[in-house]
Amino acid sequence: MLRFTLERLAGMVVTMALVSVMVFIIMEIPPGDYADRYAFRKFSGTGVSVTEADVAAIRSDLGLDKPMVLRYFDWIGGIVLRGDFGQAFAFETSVVKVIGDKAWLTLGILLTTLLLTYAISVPVGIYAAVKRGSAVDYGLTIFSYLGLALPNFLLALILLYFANKWFGADIGGLFSTRYQDAPWSLGKFWDLVKHLWLPAVVLAWSAVAYQIQTMRATMSDELNRLSVTAARARGVPEGKLLLKYPARLAINPIVSTIGFDVNRIFSELPIVAAVLGLTELGELLLKAYLDLDMYVAGAILLLLTFIIVFMNFVSDLLLAWLDPRIKLGA
Amino acid sequence: MLSVENLSISFHTDEGRITPVQGVSFSVEAGKTLGLVGESGSGKSISTKALMRLLPGNASLSPETRIAYRARDGKTVEIHKIKPGSSSLRHLRGGEIGMIFQEPMASFSPVYTVGNQMMEAIRLHRNCGKREARELAVEMLDKVGISNPADRVDQYPHEMSGGMRQRAMIALALSAGPALLIADEPTTALDVTIQAQVLDLMRGLQRDLGMAMIFITHDLGVIAQIAHEVAVMYLGTIVERGETRDVIRNPKHPYTQGLLKAIPSLETLHDRLSPVPGDIPSPTERPSGCPFHTRCPDFINGICDVNTPVETSPLPGRSVRCWLHNGADSGRSAA
Ligand SMILES: Nc1ncnc2c1ncn2[C@@H]1O[C@H](COP(=O)(O)OP(=O)(O)OP(=O)(O)O)[C@@H](O)[C@H]1O
Ligand SMILES: [Mg+2]
């Protein structure tokens, strides 16, 4: 398992290196740079005419005049060695300050959504497979269709209405104002949970519906295996039997699509965030990209891809742990 | 030690209710082997699964079914009444009755080592710790003739050959120390030389451990080698049963006679059985009267296709379900 982990880890590092190059190139693609934009903002309407030399001065101030390769290594070196993601030009501060909170919010929403998705769909899927053909099973199937049919933003609006009614208006953001700058405490954690559940429920909704069906289908297949009957014939208690034998294999397609789920959550997050009044990374990414605020955009892109790559790594490790044949190369 | 009376099994399927096993009665004595022989689909597997209550959820036993098992502690367990999920059922499964299946690969879980699955069974049924269970597992693997058992115990099933896997499966079933072993075609998936070895092994183990055994097969030749008694099944009923030697020497039911006629000599016995002309009807369209009448060479028009024959005893120790033998002692049903 150690060798397998190291191999995958090395793979992850290589992937991230390639991704960082791609991100950097993407940031370079839009015509012009922040120096042009800055000069335009600063002097437009003031009557001062801006010369090429002025812009060049700004450019060298911002360090944008160096060759691209050099700037790439400066950038990635700062990130890897110092955790410094560079300057956020438009905000006149560091990138870390600008995206820090929003990154944690995004990560918090992501993890809560994933946790919620799997904590519901796996046990319910197992239950539906065991009770296959019962009223409960049919009920769950109908729920699944509903879940898949209901658009995210609509659900968000409905939940927002009830959340406002029951919990008061203060539901956007990650913390209430009271806890915003308070040190960590049980109260602050609870405050966080109260804020995370709403976006998490909205984002998990369709995934839960979908994954219940996946789990139910694979679990039904696994339940019919001779090895399950054989284990039952040895007198293994039913609850332990279900978890140890069929469920361990049935969960495989869910674990192997963790990366897809992360991807999907990231792409659905902006619209949900817009409805719920959250400011998360996606919105900032768009703004930064339009502003040619390249290090902000780069940091966000890098962060989002890193999370996806990392979750794929986690999913690989989990798969190998669930099915030892994978790492044995069988 | 085991007595089965009037075992009938129905399935509720999308096409309706089918009853592939009807009124099956047999018994197994301690330390003896009962051979269960019949063509594919005759209900051998589901009949024995019923003994461990392993049938799927859409199956049900008829109210007349009686399955009584005398456990080692002398108590009689009424298996047909036992509650699913009860501790006595868990004790029965594995601890009293062990089972081996036709597909050695499929009967192991691929994601746990052989040792893990053996130790699980051992610890469920014997009061012992982890280390002791492991020692016992190694000992069992050794007993079934697996070399390097101390290494093999940590291998995954896919790291073993087919023959070795079936030996390991036997070790697994025996590791919890059952008093009755059900072997459902344990040699069918193996090639001929390995078959002979596994058969030898099972016969030896049965003698050494003093177990009773139910041995299912298509192959009357295997029955001749291993079983003290034989029950011949056709389309969900037992058409003839008795001591193996007597039945082979002097078969009474036309179906048994057909099966035996197809065997040229008792030494070359490894062909699957499909000797009797005609196809086996599906359980959904069970023939009226005697189920075998559509293929029977001695079919009596107006009787066999109308009335179901009852079990009679034309010879001591023999029961037959056939109208040809009902005349001799009509109506006297053998227990
Ligand atoms: N889950 C099920 N649902 C419906 N019918 C079933 C089910 N399992 C078995 N049957 C029916 O029971 C019949 C007997 O099955 P069984 O497996 O006992 O046959 P068998 O004698 O063991 O055959 P083989 O020699 O091929 O193993 C089958 O033909 C089938 O019609
Ligand atoms: Mg069978």
XYZ file of C-alpha atoms and ligand atoms in Angstrom:
697
model
C 0.000 0.000 0.000
C 2.902 2.366 0.763
C 4.413 1.855 -2.683
C 1.053 2.347 -4.316
C 0.511 5.559 -2.345
C 3.931 6.931 -3.307
C 3.326 6.098 -6.962
C 0.003 7.894 -6.959
C 1.502 10.806 -5.063
C 4.222 11.175 -7.683
C 1.543 11.050 -10.362
C -0.340 13.807 -8.577
C 2.761 16.039 -8.419
C 3.403 15.595 -12.146
C -0.234 16.342 -12.950
C -0.185 19.479 -10.833
C 3.025 20.686 -12.501
C 1.419 20.295 -15.924
C -1.772 21.951 -14.697
C 0.171 24.927 -13.357
C 1.815 25.451 -16.754
C -1.570 25.262 -18.452
C -3.110 27.681 -15.974
C -0.277 30.114 -16.542
C -0.705 29.921 -20.310
C -4.454 30.437 -19.986
C -3.783 33.567 -17.948
C -1.528 34.884 -20.687
C -4.009 34.287 -23.493
C -6.257 37.390 -23.167
C -4.779 40.308 -25.133
C -3.151 43.049 -23.068
C -2.112 42.860 -19.441
C -2.957 44.557 -16.180
C -0.495 47.391 -16.905
C -2.703 48.569 -19.818
C -5.793 48.187 -17.733
C -4.240 50.056 -14.817
C -3.058 52.954 -16.940
C -6.482 53.235 -18.526
C -8.284 53.205 -15.163
C -5.955 55.672 -13.533
C -5.802 58.286 -16.200
C -8.978 58.008 -18.255
C -11.064 61.147 -17.950
C -8.257 63.073 -16.275
C -7.111 64.622 -19.556
C -3.593 63.339 -19.054
C -2.326 61.561 -22.121
C -0.609 58.311 -21.384
C 2.506 57.477 -23.316
C 3.950 54.066 -24.083
C 6.704 54.864 -21.640
C 4.257 55.410 -18.772
C 2.655 52.049 -19.402
C 6.062 50.406 -19.620
C 6.975 51.928 -16.273
C 3.835 50.579 -14.676
C 4.564 47.238 -16.302
C 8.018 47.016 -14.818
C 6.648 48.188 -11.459
C 4.275 45.258 -11.450
C 6.993 42.923 -12.654
C 5.073 42.126 -15.835
C 7.932 43.004 -18.165
C 10.028 39.954 -17.416
C 9.968 37.053 -19.887
C 7.072 34.638 -19.467
C 9.215 31.654 -18.445
C 10.853 33.656 -15.692
C 7.532 34.938 -14.441
C 6.172 31.379 -14.373
C 9.001 30.189 -12.156
C 8.705 33.249 -9.899
C 5.026 32.570 -9.553
C 5.108 28.821 -8.952
C 8.213 29.129 -6.772
C 6.454 31.618 -4.521
C 3.442 29.337 -4.227
C 5.346 26.151 -3.488
C 8.040 27.619 -1.257
C 6.255 30.436 0.555
C 2.572 29.882 -0.015
C 2.606 33.269 -1.723
C 0.227 33.434 -4.653
C 1.458 36.829 -5.837
C -0.195 40.243 -6.026
C -3.865 40.921 -6.515
C -3.418 44.039 -8.630
C -7.003 45.250 -8.651
C -7.231 44.951 -4.869
C -3.759 46.291 -4.223
C -3.022 43.538 -1.742
C -1.848 39.919 -1.841
C -3.852 37.194 -3.562
C -3.941 35.187 -0.349
C -5.810 38.005 1.411
C -8.317 38.343 -1.416
C -9.211 34.702 -1.910
C -8.440 33.261 1.527
C -11.927 33.443 3.028
C -13.685 32.558 -0.170
C -11.411 29.570 -0.678
C -12.252 28.243 2.767
C -15.936 28.843 2.127
C -15.740 26.969 -1.159
C -13.817 24.118 0.432
C -16.236 23.999 3.342
C -19.218 23.824 1.033
C -17.508 21.193 -1.098
C -16.624 18.878 1.769
C -19.992 19.273 3.466
C -21.740 18.534 0.174
C -19.668 15.418 -0.451
C -20.123 14.203 3.096
C -23.850 14.776 2.934
C -24.108 13.065 -0.465
C -22.340 9.898 0.599
C -23.666 9.765 4.137
C -27.183 9.645 2.712
C -26.879 7.820 -0.585
C -24.693 4.901 0.537
C -26.780 3.617 3.458
C -30.065 4.390 1.722
C -28.880 2.667 -1.464
C -27.885 -0.403 0.544
C -31.236 -0.398 2.294
C -33.127 -0.087 -0.996
C -31.152 -2.982 -2.484
C -31.790 -5.200 0.526
C -35.502 -4.308 0.511
C -35.708 -4.485 -3.249
C -39.274 -4.425 -4.522
C -40.761 -3.199 -1.244
C -42.858 -0.058 -0.838
C -39.850 1.771 0.626
C -37.826 0.867 -2.430
C -40.479 2.245 -4.789
C -40.776 5.382 -2.669
C -37.045 5.958 -2.942
C -37.124 5.462 -6.685
C -39.815 8.113 -7.011
C -37.822 10.449 -4.788
C -34.810 9.874 -7.010
C -36.701 10.932 -10.115
C -37.958 14.008 -8.318
C -34.465 14.765 -7.131
C -33.091 14.607 -10.604
C -35.913 16.649 -12.094
C -35.879 19.596 -9.697
C -33.511 22.384 -10.837
C -30.899 23.449 -8.323
C -31.725 27.136 -8.252
C -35.389 26.435 -7.659
C -34.566 24.208 -4.723
C -32.198 26.888 -3.456
C -34.970 29.479 -3.592
C -37.435 27.217 -1.784
C -34.949 26.359 0.946
C -33.865 29.950 1.269
C -37.443 30.961 1.897
C -37.842 28.430 4.700
C -34.394 29.077 6.118
C -35.173 32.766 6.392
C -38.466 31.985 8.024
C -36.978 29.614 10.600
C -33.426 30.761 11.182
C -33.651 34.476 10.468
C -32.215 36.364 7.548
C -28.559 35.870 8.333
C -27.843 32.824 6.235
C -25.507 34.019 3.477
C -21.757 33.764 3.996
C -19.820 31.366 6.148
C -20.297 32.930 9.590
C -22.702 35.326 11.272
C -21.248 38.763 11.930
C -20.972 37.878 15.593
C -18.563 35.023 14.929
C -16.794 36.523 11.929
C -13.576 37.366 13.763
C -14.125 35.367 16.926
C -11.649 32.609 17.826
C -12.711 28.987 17.279
C -15.255 27.695 19.744
C -18.157 25.298 19.803
C -20.453 28.234 19.145
C -18.478 29.277 16.104
C -18.433 25.728 14.761
C -22.178 25.445 15.207
C -22.551 28.781 13.449
C -20.526 27.371 10.555
C -22.719 24.271 10.359
C -25.821 26.460 10.302
C -24.444 28.329 7.337
C -23.106 25.366 5.415
C -26.114 23.101 5.430
C -28.171 25.144 3.013
C -25.787 25.262 0.049
C -24.726 21.698 0.853
C -28.296 20.411 0.719
C -28.933 22.194 -2.567
C -25.750 20.905 -4.157
C -26.091 17.391 -2.749
C -29.725 17.006 -3.756
C -29.348 15.671 -7.281
C -26.165 13.762 -6.452
C -27.954 11.978 -3.617
C -30.775 11.028 -5.966
C -28.333 9.757 -8.542
C -25.980 7.942 -6.178
C -28.820 6.172 -4.370
C -29.712 4.592 -7.691
C -26.075 3.698 -8.374
C -25.612 2.172 -4.948
C -28.881 0.301 -5.166
C -27.991 -1.178 -8.563
C -24.461 -2.292 -7.702
C -25.525 -3.521 -4.283
C -28.290 -5.630 -5.848
C -25.716 -7.215 -8.135
C -23.312 -7.859 -5.314
C -26.027 -9.352 -3.104
C -26.608 -12.064 -5.707
C -23.034 -13.242 -5.602
C -22.247 -16.742 -4.497
C -19.614 -15.406 -2.106
C -22.375 -13.624 -0.190
C -24.435 -16.819 0.069
C -21.272 -18.646 1.090
C -20.581 -16.144 3.861
C -24.183 -16.421 5.007
C -23.775 -20.216 5.036
C -20.876 -19.752 7.448
C -23.192 -18.026 9.896
C -21.928 -14.448 9.509
C -24.518 -12.112 11.108
C -26.532 -10.307 8.441
C -25.554 -6.728 9.275
C -21.853 -7.452 9.370
C -22.196 -9.603 6.267
C -23.792 -6.806 4.243
C -21.035 -4.356 5.085
C -18.095 -6.708 4.875
C -18.937 -8.483 1.634
C -21.358 -6.864 -0.845
C -21.220 -3.228 0.285
C -17.452 -3.046 0.166
C -17.502 -3.905 -3.529
C -20.744 -2.141 -4.358
C -19.408 1.215 -3.221
C -16.678 1.083 -5.873
C -18.442 3.117 -8.609
C -19.308 5.805 -6.075
C -15.752 6.101 -4.823
C -14.340 6.135 -8.332
C -16.560 9.081 -9.297
C -15.629 11.324 -6.361
C -13.599 13.422 -8.809
C -16.640 13.861 -11.060
C -18.781 14.866 -8.118
C -16.237 17.519 -7.118
C -16.171 18.809 -10.658
C -19.939 18.952 -10.828
C -20.195 20.738 -7.495
C -17.710 23.366 -8.686
C -19.667 23.980 -11.858
C -23.009 24.194 -10.053
C -21.704 26.246 -7.177
C -21.730 29.706 -8.840
C -25.435 29.670 -9.630
C -26.350 28.288 -6.226
C -24.075 30.825 -4.576
C -25.686 33.612 -6.568
C -29.143 32.607 -5.410
C -28.057 32.197 -1.791
C -26.017 35.407 -1.784
C -22.729 33.677 -1.047
C -19.508 34.972 -2.470
C -17.401 32.072 -3.529
C -14.443 31.531 -5.797
C -16.252 31.071 -9.111
C -17.678 34.576 -9.148
C -14.334 36.078 -8.192
C -12.613 34.011 -10.863
C -14.800 35.473 -13.574
C -14.280 39.031 -12.345
C -10.513 38.634 -12.014
C -10.255 37.101 -15.442
C -12.157 39.985 -17.053
C -10.000 42.463 -15.156
C -6.792 40.794 -16.332
C -5.958 40.423 -12.633
C -3.958 37.376 -13.597
C -2.562 36.168 -10.286
C -5.981 36.128 -8.661
C -7.468 34.183 -11.563
C -4.445 31.881 -11.633
C -4.603 31.151 -7.941
C -8.286 30.294 -8.126
C -7.870 28.062 -11.162
C -4.911 26.356 -9.571
C -6.759 25.843 -6.318
C -9.849 24.400 -7.951
C -7.841 22.007 -10.117
C -5.683 21.053 -7.171
C -8.777 20.129 -5.192
C -10.066 18.011 -8.073
C -6.708 16.293 -8.582
C -6.333 15.735 -4.859
C -9.825 14.251 -4.566
C -8.983 11.922 -7.437
C -5.908 10.867 -5.516
C -8.039 10.187 -2.455
C -10.463 8.221 -4.590
C -7.599 6.102 -6.010
C -6.316 5.310 -2.533
C -9.790 4.417 -1.313
C -10.369 2.151 -4.296
C -7.118 0.321 -3.680
C -7.974 -0.073 -0.040
C -11.471 -1.353 -0.849
C -10.280 -3.843 -3.444
C -6.767 -5.148 -2.847
C -6.700 -6.675 -6.338
C -6.180 -3.146 -7.716
C -2.821 -2.540 -6.114
C -1.754 -6.120 -6.680
C -2.233 -5.434 -10.372
C -4.580 -8.362 -10.874
C -29.609 -36.621 12.401
C -31.480 -34.791 9.655
C -34.937 -35.631 8.512
C -36.760 -33.809 5.757
C -40.441 -34.407 5.133
C -42.662 -33.016 2.428
C -40.273 -30.277 1.455
C -41.934 -28.054 -1.153
C -40.376 -24.833 -2.386
C -42.216 -22.136 -4.337
C -40.872 -19.020 -6.001
C -42.891 -15.911 -6.663
C -41.647 -14.718 -10.001
C -42.843 -12.152 -12.531
C -44.386 -15.005 -14.519
C -46.280 -16.214 -11.457
C -45.735 -18.847 -8.848
C -43.616 -21.868 -9.624
C -42.986 -24.829 -7.391
C -39.772 -26.437 -8.547
C -39.535 -28.749 -5.509
C -42.574 -30.765 -4.388
C -42.973 -33.203 -1.526
C -39.359 -34.176 -1.119
C -38.545 -36.418 1.836
C -35.198 -37.854 2.824
C -33.013 -38.323 5.826
C -29.335 -38.352 6.612
C -27.757 -40.453 9.324
C -24.810 -39.356 11.407
C -21.518 -40.210 9.779
C -23.167 -41.326 6.534
C -23.219 -39.816 3.053
C -26.372 -39.234 1.076
C -25.879 -38.766 -2.636
C -28.342 -36.491 -4.407
C -28.361 -37.036 -8.136
C -30.421 -35.583 -10.961
C -30.339 -33.558 -14.124
C -29.836 -29.827 -14.191
C -32.809 -27.919 -12.835
C -34.216 -30.842 -10.877
C -34.000 -28.810 -7.662
C -30.975 -30.312 -5.949
C -29.381 -27.012 -4.999
C -32.495 -25.268 -3.749
C -33.514 -28.319 -1.708
C -30.236 -28.238 0.175
C -30.255 -24.461 0.454
C -33.614 -24.796 2.186
C -31.870 -26.883 4.865
C -29.830 -23.832 5.823
C -32.589 -21.341 5.063
C -30.477 -19.820 2.345
C -33.229 -19.441 -0.240
C -33.755 -15.978 -1.746
C -36.500 -13.670 -0.541
C -38.999 -14.634 -3.237
C -38.946 -18.271 -2.132
C -41.261 -19.857 0.402
C -41.629 -23.274 1.988
C -45.021 -24.951 1.990
C -46.793 -25.290 5.345
C -46.430 -29.097 5.212
C -42.646 -28.858 5.144
C -40.842 -30.397 8.133
C -37.105 -30.185 8.513
C -35.787 -31.566 11.782
C -32.125 -31.535 12.696
C -30.584 -33.148 15.745
C -27.761 -30.924 16.896
C -24.647 -32.179 18.642
C -25.968 -31.117 22.028
C -28.854 -33.554 21.504
C -31.514 -30.891 20.959
C -33.706 -31.064 17.901
C -33.887 -27.926 15.775
C -36.989 -27.450 13.678
C -35.316 -25.711 10.795
C -38.554 -24.914 8.946
C -39.718 -22.868 11.954
C -36.481 -21.112 12.747
C -36.596 -17.313 12.595
C -34.390 -15.530 10.082
C -31.681 -13.589 11.874
C -31.988 -15.638 15.059
C -28.880 -16.786 16.851
C -29.855 -20.434 16.534
C -29.902 -20.029 12.754
C -26.465 -18.420 12.834
C -25.189 -21.275 14.956
C -26.725 -23.823 12.598
C -25.130 -22.209 9.570
C -21.498 -23.164 9.543
C -21.365 -24.486 13.093
C -23.695 -27.459 12.606
C -24.091 -27.586 8.831
C -21.332 -26.540 6.458
C -21.664 -25.982 2.736
C -19.342 -26.181 -0.260
C -20.353 -24.852 -3.651
C -19.716 -25.719 -7.236
C -17.661 -22.615 -8.074
C -14.656 -22.398 -5.762
C -13.633 -19.019 -7.180
C -17.030 -17.408 -6.757
C -17.615 -18.746 -3.280
C -14.689 -16.808 -1.862
C -14.885 -13.064 -1.583
C -12.076 -11.720 -3.770
C -11.203 -8.841 -1.447
C -10.252 -10.784 1.668
C -7.515 -13.330 2.114
C -8.409 -16.983 2.429
C -7.179 -16.829 6.000
C -9.379 -13.855 6.834
C -12.497 -15.729 5.689
C -11.464 -18.911 7.486
C -10.671 -17.105 10.722
C -14.005 -15.343 10.546
C -15.795 -18.699 10.405
C -13.629 -20.173 13.147
C -14.147 -17.250 15.500
C -17.887 -17.248 14.880
C -18.267 -20.841 15.940
C -15.385 -21.678 18.227
C -14.648 -19.725 21.298
C -11.130 -18.632 20.488
C -8.828 -15.693 19.965
C -7.245 -14.384 16.819
C -3.974 -16.219 17.077
C -5.618 -19.509 17.900
C -7.995 -19.074 14.976
C -5.085 -18.483 12.673
C -3.297 -21.593 13.888
C -6.448 -23.578 13.311
C -6.832 -22.161 9.809
C -3.267 -23.130 8.928
C -3.849 -26.584 10.375
C -7.035 -26.986 8.315
C -5.263 -25.904 5.114
C -2.592 -28.451 5.860
C -5.210 -31.118 6.412
C -6.738 -30.585 2.979
C -3.335 -31.030 1.398
C -2.286 -27.443 0.663
C 1.473 -27.053 0.783
C 3.025 -24.120 2.655
C -0.206 -23.488 4.548
C 1.418 -20.812 6.719
C 2.015 -18.704 3.591
C -1.106 -19.683 1.727
C -3.273 -18.512 4.586
C -2.411 -14.906 3.710
C -3.087 -15.260 0.003
C -6.068 -13.947 -1.877
C -8.290 -16.477 -3.649
C -7.166 -15.296 -7.091
C -3.596 -16.191 -6.196
C -4.536 -19.875 -6.014
C -5.255 -22.464 -8.699
C -8.765 -23.872 -9.149
C -8.027 -27.163 -7.432
C -6.288 -25.462 -4.561
C -9.164 -23.026 -4.168
C -11.641 -25.884 -3.859
C -9.409 -27.493 -1.239
C -9.305 -24.167 0.576
C -13.103 -23.954 0.327
C -13.368 -27.405 1.897
C -10.990 -26.280 4.634
C -13.122 -23.172 5.136
C -16.359 -25.158 5.440
C -14.753 -27.649 7.811
C -12.878 -25.120 9.929
C -15.940 -24.337 12.029
C -16.376 -28.053 12.674
C -19.809 -28.848 11.208
C -21.475 -32.194 11.895
C -23.079 -32.241 8.460
C -21.437 -31.101 5.266
C -23.444 -30.243 2.177
C -21.318 -30.432 -0.942
C -23.092 -28.985 -3.969
C -21.260 -30.393 -6.987
C -17.867 -29.638 -5.439
C -15.930 -31.263 -8.258
C -17.885 -30.225 -11.357
C -15.763 -27.167 -12.125
C -12.475 -29.040 -11.778
C -10.610 -31.104 -14.339
C -10.683 -34.873 -14.116
C -7.470 -35.591 -12.207
C -8.144 -32.838 -9.680
C -11.725 -34.129 -9.374
C -10.459 -37.531 -8.327
C -8.068 -35.989 -5.800
C -10.720 -33.770 -4.248
C -13.135 -36.675 -4.080
C -10.527 -38.803 -2.332
C -9.825 -35.982 0.063
C -13.482 -35.540 0.941
C -13.985 -39.236 1.504
C -10.958 -39.333 3.774
C -11.991 -36.255 5.736
C -15.497 -37.540 6.194
C -14.192 -40.782 7.621
C -11.657 -39.066 9.894
C -14.014 -36.412 11.207
C -17.067 -38.659 11.414
C -19.233 -36.113 9.585
C -22.423 -36.754 7.761
C -22.517 -35.492 4.202
C -24.988 -34.648 1.465
C -23.200 -34.896 -1.834
C -24.878 -33.383 -4.885
C -23.797 -34.400 -8.341
C -24.904 -35.087 -11.901
C -22.665 -38.084 -11.905
C -23.897 -41.479 -10.720
C -20.319 -42.718 -10.954
C -19.240 -40.260 -8.268
C -22.208 -41.344 -6.173
C -21.069 -44.942 -6.431
C -17.690 -43.940 -5.031
C -18.752 -41.754 -2.176
C -22.372 -42.195 -1.053
C -23.875 -44.770 1.287
C -27.371 -43.865 0.198
C -28.659 -42.236 -2.926
C -31.721 -40.182 -3.783
C -32.550 -39.690 -7.457
C -34.340 -36.434 -8.202
C -36.429 -35.650 -11.200
C -38.207 -32.332 -11.708
C -38.386 -31.478 -8.036
C -39.354 -34.858 -6.642
C -37.320 -37.800 -5.453
C -38.276 -40.687 -7.689
C -36.140 -43.327 -6.039
C -33.974 -43.671 -2.996
C -32.200 -46.453 -1.190
C -28.769 -47.815 -0.450
C -26.368 -46.889 -3.204
C -25.269 -50.421 -3.974
C -28.779 -51.814 -4.108
C -30.050 -48.982 -6.262
C -27.209 -49.302 -8.747
C -27.491 -53.066 -8.894
C -31.252 -53.180 -9.082
C -32.841 -49.848 -10.036
C -36.630 -49.838 -9.861
C -37.624 -46.491 -11.378
C -37.429 -46.221 -15.178
C -35.568 -42.904 -14.774
C -32.864 -44.466 -12.593
C -32.670 -47.346 -15.034
C -32.172 -44.886 -17.865
C -29.443 -43.045 -15.987
C -27.611 -46.276 -15.289
C -27.994 -47.685 -18.774
C -26.174 -44.692 -20.173
C -23.097 -45.537 -18.114
C -20.998 -48.098 -19.969
C -19.088 -49.228 -16.904
C -18.589 -47.961 -13.411
C -14.943 -47.212 -14.159
C -15.461 -44.520 -16.816
C -17.898 -42.279 -15.161
C -17.132 -38.716 -15.827
C -19.716 -37.694 -18.388
C -22.551 -35.432 -17.438
C -25.904 -37.116 -17.343
C -28.166 -36.631 -20.290
C -28.867 -40.222 -21.124
C -32.618 -40.422 -21.074
C -34.195 -39.443 -24.402
C -36.281 -36.281 -24.493
C -35.881 -32.910 -22.817
C -36.494 -32.124 -19.207
C -39.696 -30.036 -18.994
C -39.429 -26.629 -17.376
C -40.833 -26.269 -13.858
C -43.454 -23.837 -15.167
C -45.032 -26.535 -17.287
C -44.827 -29.497 -15.016
C -46.527 -32.511 -16.625
C -49.670 -33.776 -14.931
C -49.535 -37.105 -13.121
C -46.074 -38.573 -12.886
C -43.626 -35.817 -13.904
C -41.487 -38.340 -15.777
C -44.283 -39.763 -17.942
C -43.382 -37.595 -20.963
C -40.045 -39.367 -21.261
C -40.822 -42.739 -19.701
C -40.332 -45.872 -21.857
C -42.827 -47.811 -19.696
C -45.498 -45.127 -19.665
C -48.992 -46.515 -18.906
C -51.540 -44.457 -20.804
C -54.417 -43.223 -18.675
C -52.643 -43.735 -15.383
C -49.214 -42.113 -15.423
C -50.401 -38.915 -17.108
C -53.389 -38.562 -14.778
C -52.415 -39.494 -11.241
C -49.327 -38.604 -9.277
C -47.707 -41.775 -7.949
C -47.137 -42.000 -4.200
C -43.969 -43.261 -2.622
C -43.963 -47.046 -2.219
C -41.475 -49.567 -1.004
C -41.065 -52.493 -3.386
C -38.000 -53.756 -1.494
C -36.856 -53.267 2.088
C -34.953 -50.014 2.407
C -36.093 -48.717 -0.969
C -38.684 -46.121 -1.928
C -39.919 -45.513 -5.437
C -42.505 -43.170 -6.913
C -43.803 -45.053 -9.909
C -47.086 -46.624 -10.956
C -45.212 -49.736 -12.154
C -44.493 -50.563 -8.535
C -47.694 -49.397 -6.940
C -49.380 -52.709 -7.752
C -47.038 -54.702 -5.524
C -47.934 -52.946 -2.301
C -50.249 -50.225 -3.396
C -50.677 -47.271 -1.148
C -48.134 -48.293 1.453
C -46.053 -45.239 1.713
C -42.496 -45.655 2.873
C -41.461 -43.211 5.544
N -34.225 -17.448 -7.482
C -35.059 -18.227 -8.187
N -36.201 -17.697 -8.689
C -37.043 -18.468 -9.399
N -36.842 -19.760 -9.669
C -35.725 -20.345 -9.207
C -34.768 -19.612 -8.449
N -33.759 -20.439 -8.118
C -34.059 -21.636 -8.645
N -35.237 -21.594 -9.306
C -35.900 -22.709 -9.976
O -35.559 -23.894 -9.329
C -35.165 -24.873 -10.262
C -34.162 -25.783 -9.635
O -32.969 -25.063 -9.374
P -31.690 -25.761 -8.730
O -30.631 -24.751 -8.766
O -32.040 -26.352 -7.429
O -31.358 -26.931 -9.749
P -30.186 -28.001 -9.654
O -30.815 -29.340 -9.564
O -29.260 -27.638 -8.574
O -29.510 -27.834 -11.066
P -27.963 -27.812 -11.439
O -27.574 -29.237 -11.549
O -27.926 -27.131 -12.741
O -27.249 -27.097 -10.362
C -34.639 -24.098 -11.448
O -34.878 -24.770 -12.635
C -35.461 -22.836 -11.408
O -36.610 -22.978 -12.180
Mg -27.277 -26.779 -8.537
